[in-house]
Amino acid sequence: MSDAATTTPHPSDLTAEAAVPDWERRFRAPRVSLPDWAEDAPDRALFVSNATGTYELYAWDRASGSRRQVTDRPNGTTDGVLTPDGKAIWWFADTDGDEFGIWMRQPFGGGDDAPAAPGLEPSYPGGLAIGRDGITSVIGRSTDEDGSTIHVVRAGEAPAEIYRHRESAGVGDLSHDGTLLAIEHTEHGDAMHSALRVLRLDGTTVAELDDTKNGTVELGLEVLGFAPVDGDTRLLVGHQRRGRWEPMIWDIASGEETDLAIDLPGDVNAEWYPDGSGLLVAHSFEARGELWRYDLAAHELTRIGTPAGSVSGATARPDGSVEYLWSSAALPPQVRSTAGGVVLDPPGMTAPESVPVEDAWVEGPGGRIHALVQKPAGATGPLPTVFEIHGGPTWHDSDTFAAGPAAWIDHGYAVVRVNYRGSTGYGREWTDALKHRVGLIELEDIAAVREWAVSSGLADPARLILAGGSWGGYLTLLGLGTQPDAWALGLAAVPVADYVTAYHDEMEALKSMDRTLLGGTPEEVPERWTASSPLTYVDAVRAPVYISAGVNDPRCPIRQVENYVDRLAARGAVHEVYRYDAGHGSLVVEERIKQVRLEIEFAERHLG
C-alpha cells in the first residue's frame, strides 16, 4: 500500500485478474478503512485492510511511509485503538468472532502481544478510553452475570471498578487532562435513548444530563468527545431535542449548554478540530453524506467539498486538512484528503464499478418511505428483484458502494433497499416508530415498496426475493411467514428466527435493546414476543428458504436458528442451511464470496 501511484502489474497478473468475475473482484479488491491517528503523535496511524484476504489491523508510520500488519488471526480482527502517544496499539481478542474476549497490547513498531489489562476477565466490550499519561485507561465491559461495568486500569495496579449496573452502559470519552470520564448509560431501562454522566476516576459523579423523560417524549444523548485542550471541560454532545440528531456543547464545570443550531436538514454529527477552534460536521440527509466546518468563534458553517455519494467517516488532521472515506453505489471506496489526492492506495486488483442508485419515494402507512433502487444498465422490467433489507434495525441504507447488491445486479437482478420505519437518518419519530409491533411495522413499509416495484413495472411479481442479514435476516424470515404470497424466495443471513430463544442466548446489551423494543421480557409481554417471532409463522412459509448462520454468533445465536430449521424440516419445507465457523458474519474474503455464491445459486435453482 502506498500514497503514490502503484507499480505497473505484470501482464500475467492482468490476465489472471481478468479471469475473475466482476462480482468476485469487488470482494477481493484490497480495501482500507479511514486511518485513525495518535493524538500526540499524528504521524502514527492505524487502519483495517483485507490485503491478505482477511480483514486485519495495520500500523502505518506516515513519516517514513512504512506499514506493517499488526494482527494475523484466522477469523480476522477489526477492533483496535492507538494510544495517544502512538507508542502502542490495543486490539480486542475474541474467539472466532464470538465478540467475547480481552484487550491486548502491542508496541507500535512490532513485538509481542500482552494483555493490556491484567486482572480483567473476558467480556463483551463496552468502550475504551486511553489516557495521555501513558499509564491510565478506562475499560467498559458487559457480561451476563455482571451487566455493565467500567474499570480504571493503571499500569502496575489492579483494575478498579468505578461503575456497575444491570442495564447497558459504556465508556464515552476521557477529558484531555485525564481527570473526567463521560459515560453513556440506560439505567432508566430505555436502551434506545441513553443518558450521560460525567465521573471522576474514583467513580464520584460530577454532572448528569438526561433527556429520556423530556415531557412525554423520550430523547437520547450521546458522547461525541471532550475538547482537545488541557483544562477545558467542554463536552461535545449529540442530542435529539429538535427531532433529529445534532450537536451541542455542554460545559461540565459551569453546567452551561450551548445550542449550536446548525441549520441543515437531516442528522448532524460532529467532532472537534485538533486545536479546539471548530467542529468537523458530518451531515447525513436522504441517504447521502457531506462535510462542513463549523467555526466556534464566528458561528459560521462552511461547506467542505466532497463528491456526491456517502462519507462513511472523516477526521480533521492537525494541519487543518480533512481525510474522509468516500464511495457511491457506482464507485468503490477511497480514503481522500481535502489537501488533494488519495491518502491510501492499496495495490492489487481494482474493484469494478457498479451502477448508480436511483431514489424512489413511496407512500406508506407511516409516511413516505425512501427506497434505493439499482438495476442492470439498459435493462427494462419487469425484472427478477431482490429486496435487500438492512440490519440494525437502527441503521439505514445509503448511496454507498456495496459488493453484495452489485453481485445480484451483475446476474441480471434489480435490487431494492428500503429504509423502513425504525431506520436512522429520517428523524427521531421515524426511528422511534419501531416499538412493540416489532418486525411487523417494518414489513408494512417493505410491502408498500414491493407494491410500488410491481406496479411501476420494475419487478416481476413471480420472481421477488426477500433477503437480508442480521435484522434484515430476521425480517426476511418474518416476512416469508406473514406475507407468504408476496415472495418467491427468501435468503436470511445470521437471522433472528426464534425470538424468545434468541433473547435468552444473546449478549447482554442486545437483551436490553429487545426489552426496550418489545416493552418487557418474554415472560412479561409474551403476546408481543409471539407476534414478532418468525417461529410463530414458520408453518405458513411456502417459498424456498436459504439460511446462513455463524456457529459462534453472540447476536443471533445458533440454537434459535436450529429451532426454526427443525420446524421447516419437520414438514418437508424446501430449505437449505449453511453453517460456518465464525460469528455475526465473516471477516474472511473467500468466505464472504462463498456465501454470496451459494445465495445466487440457490436463487437460480429455484427461480430459473
JSON list of N, CA, C and O in Angstrom, two decimals, residues 493-546:
[
{"chain": "A", "resi": 493, "resn": "ALA", "atom": "N", "xyz": [-29.51, -14.27, 6.25]},
{"chain": "A", "resi": 493, "resn": "ALA", "atom": "CA", "xyz": [-28.16, -14.46, 6.81]},
{"chain": "A", "resi": 493, "resn": "ALA", "atom": "C", "xyz": [-28.17, -14.03, 8.27]},
{"chain": "A", "resi": 493, "resn": "ALA", "atom": "O", "xyz": [-28.75, -12.99, 8.62]},
{"chain": "A", "resi": 494, "resn": "VAL", "atom": "N", "xyz": [-27.54, -14.82, 9.11]},
{"chain": "A", "resi": 494, "resn": "VAL", "atom": "CA", "xyz": [-27.43, -14.59, 10.56]},
{"chain": "A", "resi": 494, "resn": "VAL", "atom": "C", "xyz": [-28.71, -13.95, 11.13]},
{"chain": "A", "resi": 494, "resn": "VAL", "atom": "O", "xyz": [-28.67, -12.87, 11.69]},
{"chain": "A", "resi": 495, "resn": "PRO", "atom": "N", "xyz": [-29.86, -14.65, 11.00]},
{"chain": "A", "resi": 495, "resn": "PRO", "atom": "CA", "xyz": [-31.12, -14.04, 11.38]},
{"chain": "A", "resi": 495, "resn": "PRO", "atom": "C", "xyz": [-31.52, -14.33, 12.83]},
{"chain": "A", "resi": 495, "resn": "PRO", "atom": "O", "xyz": [-31.04, -15.28, 13.46]},
{"chain": "A", "resi": 496, "resn": "VAL", "atom": "N", "xyz": [-32.43, -13.52, 13.34]},
{"chain": "A", "resi": 496, "resn": "VAL", "atom": "CA", "xyz": [-33.26, -13.92, 14.47]},
{"chain": "A", "resi": 496, "resn": "VAL", "atom": "C", "xyz": [-34.38, -14.76, 13.88]},
{"chain": "A", "resi": 496, "resn": "VAL", "atom": "O", "xyz": [-35.11, -14.30, 13.00]},
{"chain": "A", "resi": 497, "resn": "ALA", "atom": "N", "xyz": [-34.52, -16.00, 14.36]},
{"chain": "A", "resi": 497, "resn": "ALA", "atom": "CA", "xyz": [-35.52, -16.92, 13.82]},
{"chain": "A", "resi": 497, "resn": "ALA", "atom": "C", "xyz": [-36.54, -17.33, 14.88]},
{"chain": "A", "resi": 497, "resn": "ALA", "atom": "O", "xyz": [-37.72, -17.48, 14.59]},
{"chain": "A", "resi": 498, "resn": "ASP", "atom": "N", "xyz": [-36.07, -17.55, 16.08]},
{"chain": "A", "resi": 498, "resn": "ASP", "atom": "CA", "xyz": [-36.90, -17.87, 17.24]},
{"chain": "A", "resi": 498, "resn": "ASP", "atom": "C", "xyz": [-36.60, -16.79, 18.27]},
{"chain": "A", "resi": 498, "resn": "ASP", "atom": "O", "xyz": [-35.61, -16.86, 18.99]},
{"chain": "A", "resi": 499, "resn": "TYR", "atom": "N", "xyz": [-37.46, -15.77, 18.33]},
{"chain": "A", "resi": 499, "resn": "TYR", "atom": "CA", "xyz": [-37.13, -14.55, 19.08]},
{"chain": "A", "resi": 499, "resn": "TYR", "atom": "C", "xyz": [-36.94, -14.83, 20.57]},
{"chain": "A", "resi": 499, "resn": "TYR", "atom": "O", "xyz": [-36.05, -14.26, 21.22]},
{"chain": "A", "resi": 500, "resn": "VAL", "atom": "N", "xyz": [-37.75, -15.69, 21.15]},
{"chain": "A", "resi": 500, "resn": "VAL", "atom": "CA", "xyz": [-37.66, -15.94, 22.59]},
{"chain": "A", "resi": 500, "resn": "VAL", "atom": "C", "xyz": [-36.35, -16.63, 22.92]},
{"chain": "A", "resi": 500, "resn": "VAL", "atom": "O", "xyz": [-35.64, -16.23, 23.86]},
{"chain": "A", "resi": 501, "resn": "THR", "atom": "N", "xyz": [-35.99, -17.67, 22.19]},
{"chain": "A", "resi": 501, "resn": "THR", "atom": "CA", "xyz": [-34.73, -18.36, 22.44]},
{"chain": "A", "resi": 501, "resn": "THR", "atom": "C", "xyz": [-33.55, -17.45, 22.15]},
{"chain": "A", "resi": 501, "resn": "THR", "atom": "O", "xyz": [-32.54, -17.47, 22.87]},
{"chain": "A", "resi": 502, "resn": "ALA", "atom": "N", "xyz": [-33.66, -16.62, 21.10]},
{"chain": "A", "resi": 502, "resn": "ALA", "atom": "CA", "xyz": [-32.59, -15.67, 20.80]},
{"chain": "A", "resi": 502, "resn": "ALA", "atom": "C", "xyz": [-32.35, -14.74, 21.98]},
{"chain": "A", "resi": 502, "resn": "ALA", "atom": "O", "xyz": [-31.20, -14.45, 22.35]},
{"chain": "A", "resi": 503, "resn": "TYR", "atom": "N", "xyz": [-33.44, -14.26, 22.60]},
{"chain": "A", "resi": 503, "resn": "TYR", "atom": "CA", "xyz": [-33.31, -13.36, 23.76]},
{"chain": "A", "resi": 503, "resn": "TYR", "atom": "C", "xyz": [-32.53, -14.03, 24.88]},
{"chain": "A", "resi": 503, "resn": "TYR", "atom": "O", "xyz": [-31.63, -13.43, 25.48]},
{"chain": "A", "resi": 504, "resn": "HIS", "atom": "N", "xyz": [-32.84, -15.26, 25.18]},
{"chain": "A", "resi": 504, "resn": "HIS", "atom": "CA", "xyz": [-32.20, -15.94, 26.30]},
{"chain": "A", "resi": 504, "resn": "HIS", "atom": "C", "xyz": [-30.73, -16.26, 26.02]},
{"chain": "A", "resi": 504, "resn": "HIS", "atom": "O", "xyz": [-29.93, -16.37, 26.97]},
{"chain": "A", "resi": 505, "resn": "ASP", "atom": "N", "xyz": [-30.35, -16.38, 24.74]},
{"chain": "A", "resi": 505, "resn": "ASP", "atom": "CA", "xyz": [-28.97, -16.79, 24.40]},
{"chain": "A", "resi": 505, "resn": "ASP", "atom": "C", "xyz": [-28.08, -15.63, 23.98]},
{"chain": "A", "resi": 505, "resn": "ASP", "atom": "O", "xyz": [-26.86, -15.79, 23.93]},
{"chain": "A", "resi": 506, "resn": "GLU", "atom": "N", "xyz": [-28.64, -14.46, 23.65]},
{"chain": "A", "resi": 506, "resn": "GLU", "atom": "CA", "xyz": [-27.84, -13.39, 23.05]},
{"chain": "A", "resi": 506, "resn": "GLU", "atom": "C", "xyz": [-27.04, -12.62, 24.10]},
{"chain": "A", "resi": 506, "resn": "GLU", "atom": "O", "xyz": [-27.26, -12.76, 25.31]},
{"chain": "A", "resi": 507, "resn": "MET", "atom": "N", "xyz": [-26.12, -11.78, 23.62]},
{"chain": "A", "resi": 507, "resn": "MET", "atom": "CA", "xyz": [-25.29, -10.97, 24.50]},
{"chain": "A", "resi": 507, "resn": "MET", "atom": "C", "xyz": [-26.15, -9.98, 25.28]},
{"chain": "A", "resi": 507, "resn": "MET", "atom": "O", "xyz": [-27.24, -9.58, 24.85]},
{"chain": "A", "resi": 508, "resn": "GLU", "atom": "N", "xyz": [-25.65, -9.57, 26.46]},
{"chain": "A", "resi": 508, "resn": "GLU", "atom": "CA", "xyz": [-26.46, -8.82, 27.41]},
{"chain": "A", "resi": 508, "resn": "GLU", "atom": "C", "xyz": [-26.96, -7.49, 26.84]},
{"chain": "A", "resi": 508, "resn": "GLU", "atom": "O", "xyz": [-28.11, -7.09, 27.07]},
{"chain": "A", "resi": 509, "resn": "ALA", "atom": "N", "xyz": [-26.14, -6.79, 26.09]},
{"chain": "A", "resi": 509, "resn": "ALA", "atom": "CA", "xyz": [-26.55, -5.49, 25.56]},
{"chain": "A", "resi": 509, "resn": "ALA", "atom": "C", "xyz": [-27.76, -5.61, 24.65]},
{"chain": "A", "resi": 509, "resn": "ALA", "atom": "O", "xyz": [-28.63, -4.73, 24.61]},
{"chain": "A", "resi": 510, "resn": "LEU", "atom": "N", "xyz": [-27.84, -6.71, 23.89]},
{"chain": "A", "resi": 510, "resn": "LEU", "atom": "CA", "xyz": [-28.98, -6.89, 22.99]},
{"chain": "A", "resi": 510, "resn": "LEU", "atom": "C", "xyz": [-30.23, -7.29, 23.75]},
{"chain": "A", "resi": 510, "resn": "LEU", "atom": "O", "xyz": [-31.35, -7.00, 23.30]},
{"chain": "A", "resi": 511, "resn": "LYS", "atom": "N", "xyz": [-30.09, -7.94, 24.88]},
{"chain": "A", "resi": 511, "resn": "LYS", "atom": "CA", "xyz": [-31.26, -8.22, 25.71]},
{"chain": "A", "resi": 511, "resn": "LYS", "atom": "C", "xyz": [-31.90, -6.90, 26.15]},
{"chain": "A", "resi": 511, "resn": "LYS", "atom": "O", "xyz": [-33.14, -6.77, 26.14]},
{"chain": "A", "resi": 512, "resn": "SER", "atom": "N", "xyz": [-31.08, -5.93, 26.53]},
{"chain": "A", "resi": 512, "resn": "SER", "atom": "CA", "xyz": [-31.61, -4.62, 26.92]},
{"chain": "A", "resi": 512, "resn": "SER", "atom": "C", "xyz": [-32.35, -3.96, 25.76]},
{"chain": "A", "resi": 512, "resn": "SER", "atom": "O", "xyz": [-33.43, -3.38, 25.94]},
{"chain": "A", "resi": 513, "resn": "MET", "atom": "N", "xyz": [-31.77, -4.03, 24.57]},
{"chain": "A", "resi": 513, "resn": "MET", "atom": "CA", "xyz": [-32.42, -3.45, 23.40]},
{"chain": "A", "resi": 513, "resn": "MET", "atom": "C", "xyz": [-33.75, -4.13, 23.11]},
{"chain": "A", "resi": 513, "resn": "MET", "atom": "O", "xyz": [-34.76, -3.46, 22.84]},
{"chain": "A", "resi": 514, "resn": "ASP", "atom": "N", "xyz": [-33.80, -5.44, 23.19]},
{"chain": "A", "resi": 514, "resn": "ASP", "atom": "CA", "xyz": [-35.04, -6.16, 22.90]},
{"chain": "A", "resi": 514, "resn": "ASP", "atom": "C", "xyz": [-36.11, -5.87, 23.94]},
{"chain": "A", "resi": 514, "resn": "ASP", "atom": "O", "xyz": [-37.30, -5.78, 23.61]},
{"chain": "A", "resi": 515, "resn": "ARG", "atom": "N", "xyz": [-35.72, -5.72, 25.19]},
{"chain": "A", "resi": 515, "resn": "ARG", "atom": "CA", "xyz": [-36.71, -5.35, 26.21]},
{"chain": "A", "resi": 515, "resn": "ARG", "atom": "C", "xyz": [-37.29, -3.96, 25.92]},
{"chain": "A", "resi": 515, "resn": "ARG", "atom": "O", "xyz": [-38.48, -3.72, 26.13]},
{"chain": "A", "resi": 516, "resn": "THR", "atom": "N", "xyz": [-36.45, -3.06, 25.42]},
{"chain": "A", "resi": 516, "resn": "THR", "atom": "CA", "xyz": [-36.93, -1.73, 25.06]},
{"chain": "A", "resi": 516, "resn": "THR", "atom": "C", "xyz": [-37.89, -1.80, 23.86]},
{"chain": "A", "resi": 516, "resn": "THR", "atom": "O", "xyz": [-38.96, -1.19, 23.87]},
{"chain": "A", "resi": 517, "resn": "LEU", "atom": "N", "xyz": [-37.50, -2.53, 22.83]},
{"chain": "A", "resi": 517, "resn": "LEU", "atom": "CA", "xyz": [-38.32, -2.61, 21.63]},
{"chain": "A", "resi": 517, "resn": "LEU", "atom": "C", "xyz": [-39.69, -3.22, 21.89]},
{"chain": "A", "resi": 517, "resn": "LEU", "atom": "O", "xyz": [-40.70, -2.76, 21.37]},
{"chain": "A", "resi": 518, "resn": "LEU", "atom": "N", "xyz": [-39.71, -4.27, 22.72]},
{"chain": "A", "resi": 518, "resn": "LEU", "atom": "CA", "xyz": [-40.95, -5.01, 22.91]},
{"chain": "A", "resi": 518, "resn": "LEU", "atom": "C", "xyz": [-41.67, -4.64, 24.21]},
{"chain": "A", "resi": 518, "resn": "LEU", "atom": "O", "xyz": [-42.76, -5.12, 24.46]},
{"chain": "A", "resi": 519, "resn": "GLY", "atom": "N", "xyz": [-41.04, -3.79, 25.02]},
{"chain": "A", "resi": 519, "resn": "GLY", "atom": "CA", "xyz": [-41.71, -3.32, 26.22]},
{"chain": "A", "resi": 519, "resn": "GLY", "atom": "C", "xyz": [-41.64, -4.26, 27.40]},
{"chain": "A", "resi": 519, "resn": "GLY", "atom": "O", "xyz": [-42.43, -4.12, 28.35]},
{"chain": "A", "resi": 520, "resn": "GLY", "atom": "N", "xyz": [-40.70, -5.21, 27.39]},
{"chain": "A", "resi": 520, "resn": "GLY", "atom": "CA", "xyz": [-40.55, -6.14, 28.50]},
{"chain": "A", "resi": 520, "resn": "GLY", "atom": "C", "xyz": [-39.92, -7.44, 28.05]},
{"chain": "A", "resi": 520, "resn": "GLY", "atom": "O", "xyz": [-39.57, -7.61, 26.88]},
{"chain": "A", "resi": 521, "resn": "THR", "atom": "N", "xyz": [-39.77, -8.34, 28.97]},
{"chain": "A", "resi": 521, "resn": "THR", "atom": "CA", "xyz": [-39.18, -9.65, 28.68]},
{"chain": "A", "resi": 521, "resn": "THR", "atom": "C", "xyz": [-40.22, -10.58, 28.07]},
{"chain": "A", "resi": 521, "resn": "THR", "atom": "O", "xyz": [-41.43, -10.28, 28.08]},
{"chain": "A", "resi": 522, "resn": "PRO", "atom": "N", "xyz": [-39.80, -11.74, 27.56]},
{"chain": "A", "resi": 522, "resn": "PRO", "atom": "CA", "xyz": [-40.78, -12.71, 27.04]},
{"chain": "A", "resi": 522, "resn": "PRO", "atom": "C", "xyz": [-41.79, -13.16, 28.09]},
{"chain": "A", "resi": 522, "resn": "PRO", "atom": "O", "xyz": [-42.93, -13.51, 27.76]},
{"chain": "A", "resi": 523, "resn": "GLU", "atom": "N", "xyz": [-41.37, -13.14, 29.34]},
{"chain": "A", "resi": 523, "resn": "GLU", "atom": "CA", "xyz": [-42.27, -13.55, 30.42]},
{"chain": "A", "resi": 523, "resn": "GLU", "atom": "C", "xyz": [-43.27, -12.43, 30.76]},
{"chain": "A", "resi": 523, "resn": "GLU", "atom": "O", "xyz": [-44.39, -12.70, 31.19]},
{"chain": "A", "resi": 524, "resn": "GLU", "atom": "N", "xyz": [-42.86, -11.17, 30.58]},
{"chain": "A", "resi": 524, "resn": "GLU", "atom": "CA", "xyz": [-43.71, -10.05, 30.94]},
{"chain": "A", "resi": 524, "resn": "GLU", "atom": "C", "xyz": [-44.73, -9.70, 29.86]},
{"chain": "A", "resi": 524, "resn": "GLU", "atom": "O", "xyz": [-45.87, -9.31, 30.17]},
{"chain": "A", "resi": 525, "resn": "VAL", "atom": "N", "xyz": [-44.34, -9.79, 28.59]},
{"chain": "A", "resi": 525, "resn": "VAL", "atom": "CA", "xyz": [-45.26, -9.47, 27.48]},
{"chain": "A", "resi": 525, "resn": "VAL", "atom": "C", "xyz": [-45.19, -10.59, 26.43]},
{"chain": "A", "resi": 525, "resn": "VAL", "atom": "O", "xyz": [-44.78, -10.36, 25.29]},
{"chain": "A", "resi": 526, "resn": "PRO", "atom": "N", "xyz": [-45.59, -11.79, 26.80]},
{"chain": "A", "resi": 526, "resn": "PRO", "atom": "CA", "xyz": [-45.41, -12.94, 25.89]},
{"chain": "A", "resi": 526, "resn": "PRO", "atom": "C", "xyz": [-46.13, -12.77, 24.56]},
{"chain": "A", "resi": 526, "resn": "PRO", "atom": "O", "xyz": [-45.66, -13.26, 23.52]},
{"chain": "A", "resi": 527, "resn": "GLU", "atom": "N", "xyz": [-47.28, -12.07, 24.55]},
{"chain": "A", "resi": 527, "resn": "GLU", "atom": "CA", "xyz": [-48.04, -11.93, 23.31]},
{"chain": "A", "resi": 527, "resn": "GLU", "atom": "C", "xyz": [-47.27, -11.10, 22.28]},
{"chain": "A", "resi": 527, "resn": "GLU", "atom": "O", "xyz": [-47.34, -11.36, 21.07]},
{"chain": "A", "resi": 528, "resn": "ARG", "atom": "N", "xyz": [-46.49, -10.11, 22.72]},
{"chain": "A", "resi": 528, "resn": "ARG", "atom": "CA", "xyz": [-45.69, -9.30, 21.78]},
{"chain": "A", "resi": 528, "resn": "ARG", "atom": "C", "xyz": [-44.55, -10.12, 21.20]},
{"chain": "A", "resi": 528, "resn": "ARG", "atom": "O", "xyz": [-44.26, -10.03, 20.00]},
{"chain": "A", "resi": 529, "resn": "TRP", "atom": "N", "xyz": [-43.89, -10.88, 22.05]},
{"chain": "A", "resi": 529, "resn": "TRP", "atom": "CA", "xyz": [-42.79, -11.71, 21.58]},
{"chain": "A", "resi": 529, "resn": "TRP", "atom": "C", "xyz": [-43.30, -12.76, 20.59]},
{"chain": "A", "resi": 529, "resn": "TRP", "atom": "O", "xyz": [-42.66, -13.03, 19.57]},
{"chain": "A", "resi": 530, "resn": "THR", "atom": "N", "xyz": [-44.45, -13.34, 20.87]},
{"chain": "A", "resi": 530, "resn": "THR", "atom": "CA", "xyz": [-45.03, -14.33, 19.96]},
{"chain": "A", "resi": 530, "resn": "THR", "atom": "C", "xyz": [-45.37, -13.71, 18.62]},
{"chain": "A", "resi": 530, "resn": "THR", "atom": "O", "xyz": [-45.07, -14.26, 17.56]},
{"chain": "A", "resi": 531, "resn": "ALA", "atom": "N", "xyz": [-45.99, -12.52, 18.66]},
{"chain": "A", "resi": 531, "resn": "ALA", "atom": "CA", "xyz": [-46.40, -11.86, 17.43]},
{"chain": "A", "resi": 531, "resn": "ALA", "atom": "C", "xyz": [-45.21, -11.45, 16.56]},
{"chain": "A", "resi": 531, "resn": "ALA", "atom": "O", "xyz": [-45.32, -11.38, 15.33]},
{"chain": "A", "resi": 532, "resn": "SER", "atom": "N", "xyz": [-44.06, -11.20, 17.19]},
{"chain": "A", "resi": 532, "resn": "SER", "atom": "CA", "xyz": [-42.89, -10.71, 16.46]},
{"chain": "A", "resi": 532, "resn": "SER", "atom": "C", "xyz": [-41.88, -11.79, 16.12]},
{"chain": "A", "resi": 532, "resn": "SER", "atom": "O", "xyz": [-40.84, -11.49, 15.54]},
{"chain": "A", "resi": 533, "resn": "SER", "atom": "N", "xyz": [-42.16, -13.03, 16.47]},
{"chain": "A", "resi": 533, "resn": "SER", "atom": "CA", "xyz": [-41.18, -14.10, 16.24]},
{"chain": "A", "resi": 533, "resn": "SER", "atom": "C", "xyz": [-41.44, -14.83, 14.94]},
{"chain": "A", "resi": 533, "resn": "SER", "atom": "O", "xyz": [-42.56, -15.32, 14.70]},
{"chain": "A", "resi": 534, "resn": "PRO", "atom": "N", "xyz": [-40.44, -14.98, 14.06]},
{"chain": "A", "resi": 534, "resn": "PRO", "atom": "CA", "xyz": [-40.63, -15.77, 12.84]},
{"chain": "A", "resi": 534, "resn": "PRO", "atom": "C", "xyz": [-41.08, -17.21, 13.11]},
{"chain": "A", "resi": 534, "resn": "PRO", "atom": "O", "xyz": [-41.80, -17.79, 12.30]},
{"chain": "A", "resi": 535, "resn": "LEU", "atom": "N", "xyz": [-40.68, -17.77, 14.24]},
{"chain": "A", "resi": 535, "resn": "LEU", "atom": "CA", "xyz": [-41.05, -19.15, 14.55]},
{"chain": "A", "resi": 535, "resn": "LEU", "atom": "C", "xyz": [-42.57, -19.32, 14.64]},
{"chain": "A", "resi": 535, "resn": "LEU", "atom": "O", "xyz": [-43.10, -20.39, 14.32]},
{"chain": "A", "resi": 536, "resn": "THR", "atom": "N", "xyz": [-43.27, -18.27, 15.04]},
{"chain": "A", "resi": 536, "resn": "THR", "atom": "CA", "xyz": [-44.73, -18.32, 15.15]},
{"chain": "A", "resi": 536, "resn": "THR", "atom": "C", "xyz": [-45.37, -18.63, 13.81]},
{"chain": "A", "resi": 536, "resn": "THR", "atom": "O", "xyz": [-46.42, -19.30, 13.74]},
{"chain": "A", "resi": 537, "resn": "TYR", "atom": "N", "xyz": [-44.77, -18.18, 12.72]},
{"chain": "A", "resi": 537, "resn": "TYR", "atom": "CA", "xyz": [-45.38, -18.26, 11.39]},
{"chain": "A", "resi": 537, "resn": "TYR", "atom": "C", "xyz": [-44.66, -19.25, 10.47]},
{"chain": "A", "resi": 537, "resn": "TYR", "atom": "O", "xyz": [-44.94, -19.28, 9.27]},
{"chain": "A", "resi": 538, "resn": "VAL", "atom": "N", "xyz": [-43.78, -20.08, 11.03]},
{"chain": "A", "resi": 538, "resn": "VAL", "atom": "CA", "xyz": [-42.95, -20.93, 10.19]},
{"chain": "A", "resi": 538, "resn": "VAL", "atom": "C", "xyz": [-43.78, -21.91, 9.37]},
{"chain": "A", "resi": 538, "resn": "VAL", "atom": "O", "xyz": [-43.42, -22.24, 8.23]},
{"chain": "A", "resi": 539, "resn": "ASP", "atom": "N", "xyz": [-44.90, -22.36, 9.88]},
{"chain": "A", "resi": 539, "resn": "ASP", "atom": "CA", "xyz": [-45.70, -23.33, 9.13]},
{"chain": "A", "resi": 539, "resn": "ASP", "atom": "C", "xyz": [-46.44, -22.70, 7.96]},
{"chain": "A", "resi": 539, "resn": "ASP", "atom": "O", "xyz": [-46.99, -23.43, 7.11]},
{"chain": "A", "resi": 540, "resn": "ALA", "atom": "N", "xyz": [-46.48, -21.37, 7.89]},
{"chain": "A", "resi": 540, "resn": "ALA", "atom": "CA", "xyz": [-47.12, -20.69, 6.77]},
{"chain": "A", "resi": 540, "resn": "ALA", "atom": "C", "xyz": [-46.16, -20.43, 5.63]},
{"chain": "A", "resi": 540, "resn": "ALA", "atom": "O", "xyz": [-46.58, -20.01, 4.54]},
{"chain": "A", "resi": 541, "resn": "VAL", "atom": "N", "xyz": [-44.86, -20.66, 5.83]},
{"chain": "A", "resi": 541, "resn": "VAL", "atom": "CA", "xyz": [-43.85, -20.36, 4.82]},
{"chain": "A", "resi": 541, "resn": "VAL", "atom": "C", "xyz": [-44.00, -21.32, 3.64]},
{"chain": "A", "resi": 541, "resn": "VAL", "atom": "O", "xyz": [-44.00, -22.54, 3.81]},
{"chain": "A", "resi": 542, "resn": "ARG", "atom": "N", "xyz": [-44.12, -20.78, 2.44]},
{"chain": "A", "resi": 542, "resn": "ARG", "atom": "CA", "xyz": [-44.24, -21.61, 1.24]},
{"chain": "A", "resi": 542, "resn": "ARG", "atom": "C", "xyz": [-43.05, -21.44, 0.29]},
{"chain": "A", "resi": 542, "resn": "ARG", "atom": "O", "xyz": [-42.77, -22.31, -0.52]},
{"chain": "A", "resi": 543, "resn": "ALA", "atom": "N", "xyz": [-42.35, -20.33, 0.37]},
{"chain": "A", "resi": 543, "resn": "ALA", "atom": "CA", "xyz": [-41.22, -20.08, -0.54]},
{"chain": "A", "resi": 543, "resn": "ALA", "atom": "C", "xyz": [-39.99, -20.87, -0.09]},
{"chain": "A", "resi": 543, "resn": "ALA", "atom": "O", "xyz": [-39.81, -21.12, 1.11]},
{"chain": "A", "resi": 544, "resn": "PRO", "atom": "N", "xyz": [-39.15, -21.28, -1.02]},
{"chain": "A", "resi": 544, "resn": "PRO", "atom": "CA", "xyz": [-37.88, -21.89, -0.63]},
{"chain": "A", "resi": 544, "resn": "PRO", "atom": "C", "xyz": [-37.06, -20.91, 0.23]},
{"chain": "A", "resi": 544, "resn": "PRO", "atom": "O", "xyz": [-37.04, -19.71, -0.04]},
{"chain": "A", "resi": 545, "resn": "VAL", "atom": "N", "xyz": [-36.39, -21.45, 1.25]},
{"chain": "A", "resi": 545, "resn": "VAL", "atom": "CA", "xyz": [-35.67, -20.62, 2.21]},
{"chain": "A", "resi": 545, "resn": "VAL", "atom": "C", "xyz": [-34.22, -21.05, 2.29]},
{"chain": "A", "resi": 545, "resn": "VAL", "atom": "O", "xyz": [-33.93, -22.25, 2.45]},
{"chain": "A", "resi": 546, "resn": "TYR", "atom": "N", "xyz": [-33.32, -20.09, 2.18]},
{"chain": "A", "resi": 546, "resn": "TYR", "atom": "CA", "xyz": [-31.89, -20.33, 2.39]},
{"chain": "A", "resi": 546, "resn": "TYR", "atom": "C", "xyz": [-31.45, -19.55, 3.63]},
{"chain": "A", "resi": 546, "resn": "TYR", "atom": "O", "xyz": [-31.71, -18.35, 3.74]}
]
